[in-house]
Short mmCIF file of N, CA and C in Angstrom, two decimals:
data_model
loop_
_atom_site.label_atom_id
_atom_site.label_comp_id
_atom_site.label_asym_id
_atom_site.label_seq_id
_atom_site.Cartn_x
_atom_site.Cartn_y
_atom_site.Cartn_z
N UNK J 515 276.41 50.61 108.93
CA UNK J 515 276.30 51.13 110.26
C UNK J 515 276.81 50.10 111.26
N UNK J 516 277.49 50.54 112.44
CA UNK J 516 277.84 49.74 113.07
C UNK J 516 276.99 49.14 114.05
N UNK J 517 277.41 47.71 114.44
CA UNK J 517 276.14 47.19 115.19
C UNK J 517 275.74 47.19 116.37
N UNK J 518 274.25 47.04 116.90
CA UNK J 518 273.77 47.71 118.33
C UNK J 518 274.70 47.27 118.96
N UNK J 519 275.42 46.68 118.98
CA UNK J 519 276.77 46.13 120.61
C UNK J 519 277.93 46.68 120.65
N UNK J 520 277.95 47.31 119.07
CA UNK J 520 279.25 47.96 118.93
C UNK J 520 280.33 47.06 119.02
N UNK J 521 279.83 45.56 118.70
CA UNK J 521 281.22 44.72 118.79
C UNK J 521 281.09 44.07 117.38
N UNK J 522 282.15 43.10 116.96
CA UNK J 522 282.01 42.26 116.05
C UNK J 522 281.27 41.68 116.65
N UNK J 523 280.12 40.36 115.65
CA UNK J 523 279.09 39.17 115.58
C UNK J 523 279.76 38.16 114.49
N UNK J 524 279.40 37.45 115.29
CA UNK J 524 279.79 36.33 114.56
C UNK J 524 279.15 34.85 115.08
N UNK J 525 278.12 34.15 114.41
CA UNK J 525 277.02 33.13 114.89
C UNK J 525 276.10 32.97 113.61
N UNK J 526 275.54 31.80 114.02
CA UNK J 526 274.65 31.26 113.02
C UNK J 526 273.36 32.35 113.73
N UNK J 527 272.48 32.22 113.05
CA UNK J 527 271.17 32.91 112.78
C UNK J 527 270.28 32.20 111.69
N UNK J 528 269.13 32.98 111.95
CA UNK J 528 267.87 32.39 111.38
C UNK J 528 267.34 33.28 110.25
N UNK J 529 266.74 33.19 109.53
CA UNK J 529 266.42 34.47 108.33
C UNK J 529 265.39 33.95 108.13
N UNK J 530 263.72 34.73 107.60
CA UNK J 530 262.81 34.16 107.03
C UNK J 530 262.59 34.89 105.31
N UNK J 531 262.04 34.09 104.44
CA UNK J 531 262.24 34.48 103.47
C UNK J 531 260.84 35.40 103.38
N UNK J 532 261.07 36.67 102.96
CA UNK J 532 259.76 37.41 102.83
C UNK J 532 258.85 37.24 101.30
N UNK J 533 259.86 37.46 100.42
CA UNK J 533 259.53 37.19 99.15
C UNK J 533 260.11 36.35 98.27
N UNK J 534 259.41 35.33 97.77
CA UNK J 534 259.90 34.09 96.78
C UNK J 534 259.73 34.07 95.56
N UNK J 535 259.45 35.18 95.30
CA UNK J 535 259.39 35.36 93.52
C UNK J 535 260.68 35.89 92.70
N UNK J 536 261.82 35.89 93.51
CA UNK J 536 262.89 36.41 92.96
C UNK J 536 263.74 35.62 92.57
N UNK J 537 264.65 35.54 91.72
CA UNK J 537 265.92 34.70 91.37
C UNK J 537 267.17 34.05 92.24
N UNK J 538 266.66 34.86 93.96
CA UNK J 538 267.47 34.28 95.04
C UNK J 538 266.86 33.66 95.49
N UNK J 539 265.16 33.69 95.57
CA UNK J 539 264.20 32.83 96.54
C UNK J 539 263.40 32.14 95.76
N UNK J 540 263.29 31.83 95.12
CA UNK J 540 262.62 31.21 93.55
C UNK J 540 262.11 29.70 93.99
N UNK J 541 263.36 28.75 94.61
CA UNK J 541 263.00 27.60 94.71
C UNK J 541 262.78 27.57 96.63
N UNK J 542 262.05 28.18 97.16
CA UNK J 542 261.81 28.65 98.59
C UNK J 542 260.35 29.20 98.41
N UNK J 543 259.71 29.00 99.34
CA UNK J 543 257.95 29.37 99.59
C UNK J 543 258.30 30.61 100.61
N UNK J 544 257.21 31.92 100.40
CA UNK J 544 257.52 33.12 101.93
C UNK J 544 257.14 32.05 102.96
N UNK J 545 258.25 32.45 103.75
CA UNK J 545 258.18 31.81 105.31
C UNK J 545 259.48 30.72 105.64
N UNK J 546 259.77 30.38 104.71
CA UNK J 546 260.82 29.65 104.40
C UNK J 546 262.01 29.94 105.69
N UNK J 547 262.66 29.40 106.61
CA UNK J 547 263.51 29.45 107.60
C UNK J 547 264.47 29.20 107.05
N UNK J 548 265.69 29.97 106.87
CA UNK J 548 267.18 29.75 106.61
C UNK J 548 268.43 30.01 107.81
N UNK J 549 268.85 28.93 107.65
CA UNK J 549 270.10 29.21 108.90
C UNK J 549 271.61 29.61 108.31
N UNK J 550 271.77 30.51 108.96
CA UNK J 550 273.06 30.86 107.90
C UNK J 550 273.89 31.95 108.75
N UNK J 551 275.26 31.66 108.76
CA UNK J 551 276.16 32.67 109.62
C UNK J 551 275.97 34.36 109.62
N UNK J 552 276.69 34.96 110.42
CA UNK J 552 277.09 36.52 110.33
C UNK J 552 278.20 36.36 110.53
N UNK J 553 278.79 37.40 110.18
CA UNK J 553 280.16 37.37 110.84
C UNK J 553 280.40 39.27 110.18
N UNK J 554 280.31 39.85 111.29
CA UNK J 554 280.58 41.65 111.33
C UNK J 554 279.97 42.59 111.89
N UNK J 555 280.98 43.51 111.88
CA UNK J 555 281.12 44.60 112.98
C UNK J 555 280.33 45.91 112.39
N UNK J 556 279.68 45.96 111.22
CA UNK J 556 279.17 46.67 110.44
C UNK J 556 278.38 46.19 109.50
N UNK J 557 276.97 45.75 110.54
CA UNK J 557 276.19 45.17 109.96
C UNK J 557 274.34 45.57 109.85
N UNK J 558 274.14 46.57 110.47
CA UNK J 558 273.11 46.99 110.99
C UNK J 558 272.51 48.00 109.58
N UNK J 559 271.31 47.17 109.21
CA UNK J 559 270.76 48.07 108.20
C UNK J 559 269.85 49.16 108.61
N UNK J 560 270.11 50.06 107.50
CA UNK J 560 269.70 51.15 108.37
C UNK J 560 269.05 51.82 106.81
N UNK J 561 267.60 52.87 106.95
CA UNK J 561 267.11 53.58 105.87
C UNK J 561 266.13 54.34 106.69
N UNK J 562 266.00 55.56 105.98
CA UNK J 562 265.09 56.59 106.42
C UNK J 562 263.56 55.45 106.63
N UNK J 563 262.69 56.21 106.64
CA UNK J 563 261.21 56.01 106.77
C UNK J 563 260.18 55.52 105.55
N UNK J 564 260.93 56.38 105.07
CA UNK J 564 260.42 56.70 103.14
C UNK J 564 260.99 55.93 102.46
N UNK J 565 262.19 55.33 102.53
CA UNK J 565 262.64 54.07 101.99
C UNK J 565 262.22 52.84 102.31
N UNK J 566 262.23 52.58 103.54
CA UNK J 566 261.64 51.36 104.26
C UNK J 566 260.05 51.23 103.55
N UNK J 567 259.58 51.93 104.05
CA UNK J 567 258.19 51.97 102.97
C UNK J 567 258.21 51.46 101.57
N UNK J 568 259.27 52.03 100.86
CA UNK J 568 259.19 51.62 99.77
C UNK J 568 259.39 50.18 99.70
N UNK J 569 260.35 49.97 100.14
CA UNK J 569 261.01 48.90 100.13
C UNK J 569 259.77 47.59 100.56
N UNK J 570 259.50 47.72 101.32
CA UNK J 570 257.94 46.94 102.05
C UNK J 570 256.97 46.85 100.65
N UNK J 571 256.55 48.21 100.03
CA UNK J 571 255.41 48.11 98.85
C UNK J 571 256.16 47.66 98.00
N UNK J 572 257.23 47.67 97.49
CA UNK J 572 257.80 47.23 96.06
C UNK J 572 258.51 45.75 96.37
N UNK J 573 258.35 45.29 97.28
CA UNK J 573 258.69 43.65 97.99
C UNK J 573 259.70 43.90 97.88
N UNK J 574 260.88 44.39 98.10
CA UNK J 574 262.28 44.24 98.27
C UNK J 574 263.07 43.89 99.34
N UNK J 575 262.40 43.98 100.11
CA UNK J 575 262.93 43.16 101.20
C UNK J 575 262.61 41.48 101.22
N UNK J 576 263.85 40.62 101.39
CA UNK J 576 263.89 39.66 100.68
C UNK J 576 264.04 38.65 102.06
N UNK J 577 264.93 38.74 102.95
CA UNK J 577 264.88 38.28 104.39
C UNK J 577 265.06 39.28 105.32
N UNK J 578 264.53 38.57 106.20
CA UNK J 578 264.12 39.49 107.71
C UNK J 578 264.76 37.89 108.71
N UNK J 579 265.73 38.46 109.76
CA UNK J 579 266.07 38.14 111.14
C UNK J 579 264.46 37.27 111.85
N UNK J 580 265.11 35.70 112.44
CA UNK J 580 263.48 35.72 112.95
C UNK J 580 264.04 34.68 113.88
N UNK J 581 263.46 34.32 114.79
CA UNK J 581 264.23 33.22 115.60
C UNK J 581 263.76 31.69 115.25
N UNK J 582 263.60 30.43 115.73
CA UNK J 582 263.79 29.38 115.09
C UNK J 582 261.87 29.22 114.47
N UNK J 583 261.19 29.93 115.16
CA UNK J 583 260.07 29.50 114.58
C UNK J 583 259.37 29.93 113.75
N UNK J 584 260.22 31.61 113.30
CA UNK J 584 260.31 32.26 111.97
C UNK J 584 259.56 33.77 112.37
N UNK J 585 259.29 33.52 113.59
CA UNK J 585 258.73 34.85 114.21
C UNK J 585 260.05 36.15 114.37
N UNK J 586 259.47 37.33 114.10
CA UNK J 586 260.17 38.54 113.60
C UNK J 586 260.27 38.90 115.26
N UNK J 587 261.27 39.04 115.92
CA UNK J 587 261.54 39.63 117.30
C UNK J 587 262.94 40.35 117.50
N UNK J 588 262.87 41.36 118.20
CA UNK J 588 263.91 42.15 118.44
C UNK J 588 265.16 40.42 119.27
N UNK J 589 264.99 40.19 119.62
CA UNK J 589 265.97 39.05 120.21
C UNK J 589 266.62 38.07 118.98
N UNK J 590 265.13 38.12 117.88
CA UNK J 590 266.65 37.96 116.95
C UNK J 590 267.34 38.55 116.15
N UNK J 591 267.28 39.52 116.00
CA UNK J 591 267.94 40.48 115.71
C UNK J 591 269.56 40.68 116.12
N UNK J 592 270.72 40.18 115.33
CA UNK J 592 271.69 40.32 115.41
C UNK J 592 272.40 41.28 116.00
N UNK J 593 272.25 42.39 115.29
CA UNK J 593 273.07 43.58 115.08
C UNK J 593 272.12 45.04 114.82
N UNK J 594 270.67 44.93 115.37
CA UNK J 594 269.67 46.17 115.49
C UNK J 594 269.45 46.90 114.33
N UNK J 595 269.08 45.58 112.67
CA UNK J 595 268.93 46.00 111.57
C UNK J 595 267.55 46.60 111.67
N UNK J 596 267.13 47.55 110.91
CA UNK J 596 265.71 48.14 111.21
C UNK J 596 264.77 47.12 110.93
N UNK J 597 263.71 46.99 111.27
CA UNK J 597 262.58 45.82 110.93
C UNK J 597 263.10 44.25 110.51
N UNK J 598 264.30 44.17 111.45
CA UNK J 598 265.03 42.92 111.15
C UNK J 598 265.52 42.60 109.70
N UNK J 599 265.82 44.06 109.08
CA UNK J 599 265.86 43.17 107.28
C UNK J 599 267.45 42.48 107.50
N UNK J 600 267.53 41.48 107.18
CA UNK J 600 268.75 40.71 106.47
C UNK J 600 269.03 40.71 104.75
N UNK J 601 268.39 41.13 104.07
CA UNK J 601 268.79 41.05 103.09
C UNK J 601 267.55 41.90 101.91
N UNK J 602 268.21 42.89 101.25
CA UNK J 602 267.06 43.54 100.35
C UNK J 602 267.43 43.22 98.93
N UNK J 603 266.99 43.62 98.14
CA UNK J 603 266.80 43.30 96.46
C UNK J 603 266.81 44.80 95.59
N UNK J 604 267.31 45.11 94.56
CA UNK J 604 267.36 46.41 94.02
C UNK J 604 265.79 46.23 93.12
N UNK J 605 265.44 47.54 92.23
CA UNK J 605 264.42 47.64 91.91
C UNK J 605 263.96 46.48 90.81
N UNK J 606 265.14 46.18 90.27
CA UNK J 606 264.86 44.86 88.97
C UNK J 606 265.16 43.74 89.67
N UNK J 607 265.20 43.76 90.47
CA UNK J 607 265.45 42.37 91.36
C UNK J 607 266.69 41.42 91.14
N UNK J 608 267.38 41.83 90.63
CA UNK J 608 268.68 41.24 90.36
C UNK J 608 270.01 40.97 90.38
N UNK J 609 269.61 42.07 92.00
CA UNK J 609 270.94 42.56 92.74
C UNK J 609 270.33 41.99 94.00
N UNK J 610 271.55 41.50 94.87
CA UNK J 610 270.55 40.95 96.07
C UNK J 610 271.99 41.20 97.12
N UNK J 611 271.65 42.15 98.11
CA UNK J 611 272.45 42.56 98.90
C UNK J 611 272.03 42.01 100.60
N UNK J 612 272.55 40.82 101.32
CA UNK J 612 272.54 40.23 102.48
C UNK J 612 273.57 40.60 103.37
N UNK J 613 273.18 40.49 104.76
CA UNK J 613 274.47 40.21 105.41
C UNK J 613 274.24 38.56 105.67
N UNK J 614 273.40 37.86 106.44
CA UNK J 614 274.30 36.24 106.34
C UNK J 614 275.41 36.18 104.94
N UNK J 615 275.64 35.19 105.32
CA UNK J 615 276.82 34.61 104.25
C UNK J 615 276.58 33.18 103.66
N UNK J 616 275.67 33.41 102.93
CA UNK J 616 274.84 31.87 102.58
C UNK J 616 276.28 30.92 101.85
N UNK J 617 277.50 31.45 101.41
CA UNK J 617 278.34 31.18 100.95
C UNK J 617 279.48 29.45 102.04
N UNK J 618 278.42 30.70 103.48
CA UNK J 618 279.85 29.66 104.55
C UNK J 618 278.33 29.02 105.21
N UNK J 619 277.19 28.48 104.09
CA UNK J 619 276.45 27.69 104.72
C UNK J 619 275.93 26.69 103.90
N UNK J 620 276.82 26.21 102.78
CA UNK J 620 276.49 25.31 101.85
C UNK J 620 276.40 24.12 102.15
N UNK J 621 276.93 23.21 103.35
CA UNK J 621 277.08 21.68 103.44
C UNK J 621 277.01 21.54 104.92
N UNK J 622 276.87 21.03 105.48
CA UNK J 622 275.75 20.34 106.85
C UNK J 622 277.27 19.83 107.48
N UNK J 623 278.27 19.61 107.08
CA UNK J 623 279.23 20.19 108.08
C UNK J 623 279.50 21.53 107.89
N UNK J 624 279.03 22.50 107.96
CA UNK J 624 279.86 23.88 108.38
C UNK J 624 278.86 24.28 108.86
N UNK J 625 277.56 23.12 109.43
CA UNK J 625 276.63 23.43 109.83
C UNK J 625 275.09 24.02 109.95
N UNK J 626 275.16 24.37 108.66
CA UNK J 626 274.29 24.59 107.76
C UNK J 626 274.12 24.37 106.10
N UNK J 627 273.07 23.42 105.52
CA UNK J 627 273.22 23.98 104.03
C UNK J 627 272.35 24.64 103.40
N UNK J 628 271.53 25.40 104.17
CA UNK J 628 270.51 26.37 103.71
C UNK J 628 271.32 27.14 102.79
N UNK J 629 272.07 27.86 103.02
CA UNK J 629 272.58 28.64 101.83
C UNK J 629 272.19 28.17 100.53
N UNK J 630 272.93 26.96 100.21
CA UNK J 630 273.13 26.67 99.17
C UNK J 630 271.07 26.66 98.46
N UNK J 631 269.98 26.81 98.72
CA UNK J 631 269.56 26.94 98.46
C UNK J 631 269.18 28.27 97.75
N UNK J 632 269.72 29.39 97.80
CA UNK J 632 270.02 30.97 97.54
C UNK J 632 270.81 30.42 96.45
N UNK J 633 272.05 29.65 96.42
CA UNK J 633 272.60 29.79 95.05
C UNK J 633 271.74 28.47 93.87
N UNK J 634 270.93 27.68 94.88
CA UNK J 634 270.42 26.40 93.74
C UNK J 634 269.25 27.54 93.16
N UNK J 635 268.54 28.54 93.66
CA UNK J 635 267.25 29.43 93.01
C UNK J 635 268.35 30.09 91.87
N UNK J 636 269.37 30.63 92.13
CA UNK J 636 270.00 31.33 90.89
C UNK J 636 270.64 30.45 90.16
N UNK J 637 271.04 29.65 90.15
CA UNK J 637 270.89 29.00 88.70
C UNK J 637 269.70 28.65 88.07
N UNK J 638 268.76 27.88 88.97
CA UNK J 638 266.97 27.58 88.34
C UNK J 638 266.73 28.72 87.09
N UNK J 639 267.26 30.11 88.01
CA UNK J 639 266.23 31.34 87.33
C UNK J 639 267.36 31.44 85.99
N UNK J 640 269.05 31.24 86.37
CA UNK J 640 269.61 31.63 84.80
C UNK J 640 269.42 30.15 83.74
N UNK J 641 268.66 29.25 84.62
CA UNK J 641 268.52 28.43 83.52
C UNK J 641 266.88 28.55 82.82
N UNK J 642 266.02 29.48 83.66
CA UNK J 642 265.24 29.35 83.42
C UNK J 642 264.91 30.64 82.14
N UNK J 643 266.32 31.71 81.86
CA UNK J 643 266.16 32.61 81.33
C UNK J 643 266.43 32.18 80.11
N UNK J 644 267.75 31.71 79.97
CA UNK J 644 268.26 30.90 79.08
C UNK J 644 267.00 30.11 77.88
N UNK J 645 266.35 29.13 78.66
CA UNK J 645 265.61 28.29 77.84
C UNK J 645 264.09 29.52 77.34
N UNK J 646 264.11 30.59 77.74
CA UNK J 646 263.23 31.54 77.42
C UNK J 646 263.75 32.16 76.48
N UNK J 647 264.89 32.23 76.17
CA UNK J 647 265.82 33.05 75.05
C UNK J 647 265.63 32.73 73.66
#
């Protein structure tokens, strides 16, 4: 969906982690503050009533939009995603669909390296599957 301004976004932002039991948030505690870019014109998540619900009881929502002190407010809210989600999780948890771009936030010159914590939990978890095998 396109976003409340109807323009491209493009800026760092704040994300809080809702749930840390997953293979993206693994090495992160809930509450966890991540700084990490946007960049798009079609970014605004959007789900009926009955999904959102679900999504809330089955923890799939994985980050939520929050401003620096991790509080959930329409101001930080990018692009007028419903209940601020930034990023949800499929039912096995092993699909993890964001808009930041934890990718262009790996090293503390590009201004952030929170990202790279999203990719240090997925290796933890494929190493942690591995030695379970």
């Amino acid at each position: 969906m396109r976003n409340r301004s109807l323009h491209f976004v493009c800026e760092m932002v704040t994300t809080r982690v809702e749930v840390a039991n997953t293979p993206f948030t693994r090495e992160m505690k809930a509450g966890t503050r991540l700084r990490m870019p946007i960049a798009h014109g079609d970014g605004c998540y959007y789900a009926d009533e009955a999904t959102l619900r679900e999504l809330n009881e089955r923890q799939q929502i994985l980050l939520r939009y929050c401003d620096a002190e991790g509080n959930i407010t329409v101001g930080a809210n990018p692009n007028g995603s419903l209940k601020n989600i930034a990023g949800i999780c499929n039912h096995a948890g092993n699909v993890f669909g964001l808009m930041p771009h934890p990718d262009r936030a790996c090293e503390e010159r590009l201004g952030s390296s929170d990202g790279a914590r999203i990719f240090e939990s997925m290796l933890e978890a494929l190493a942690a599957d591995r030695a379970a095998a």
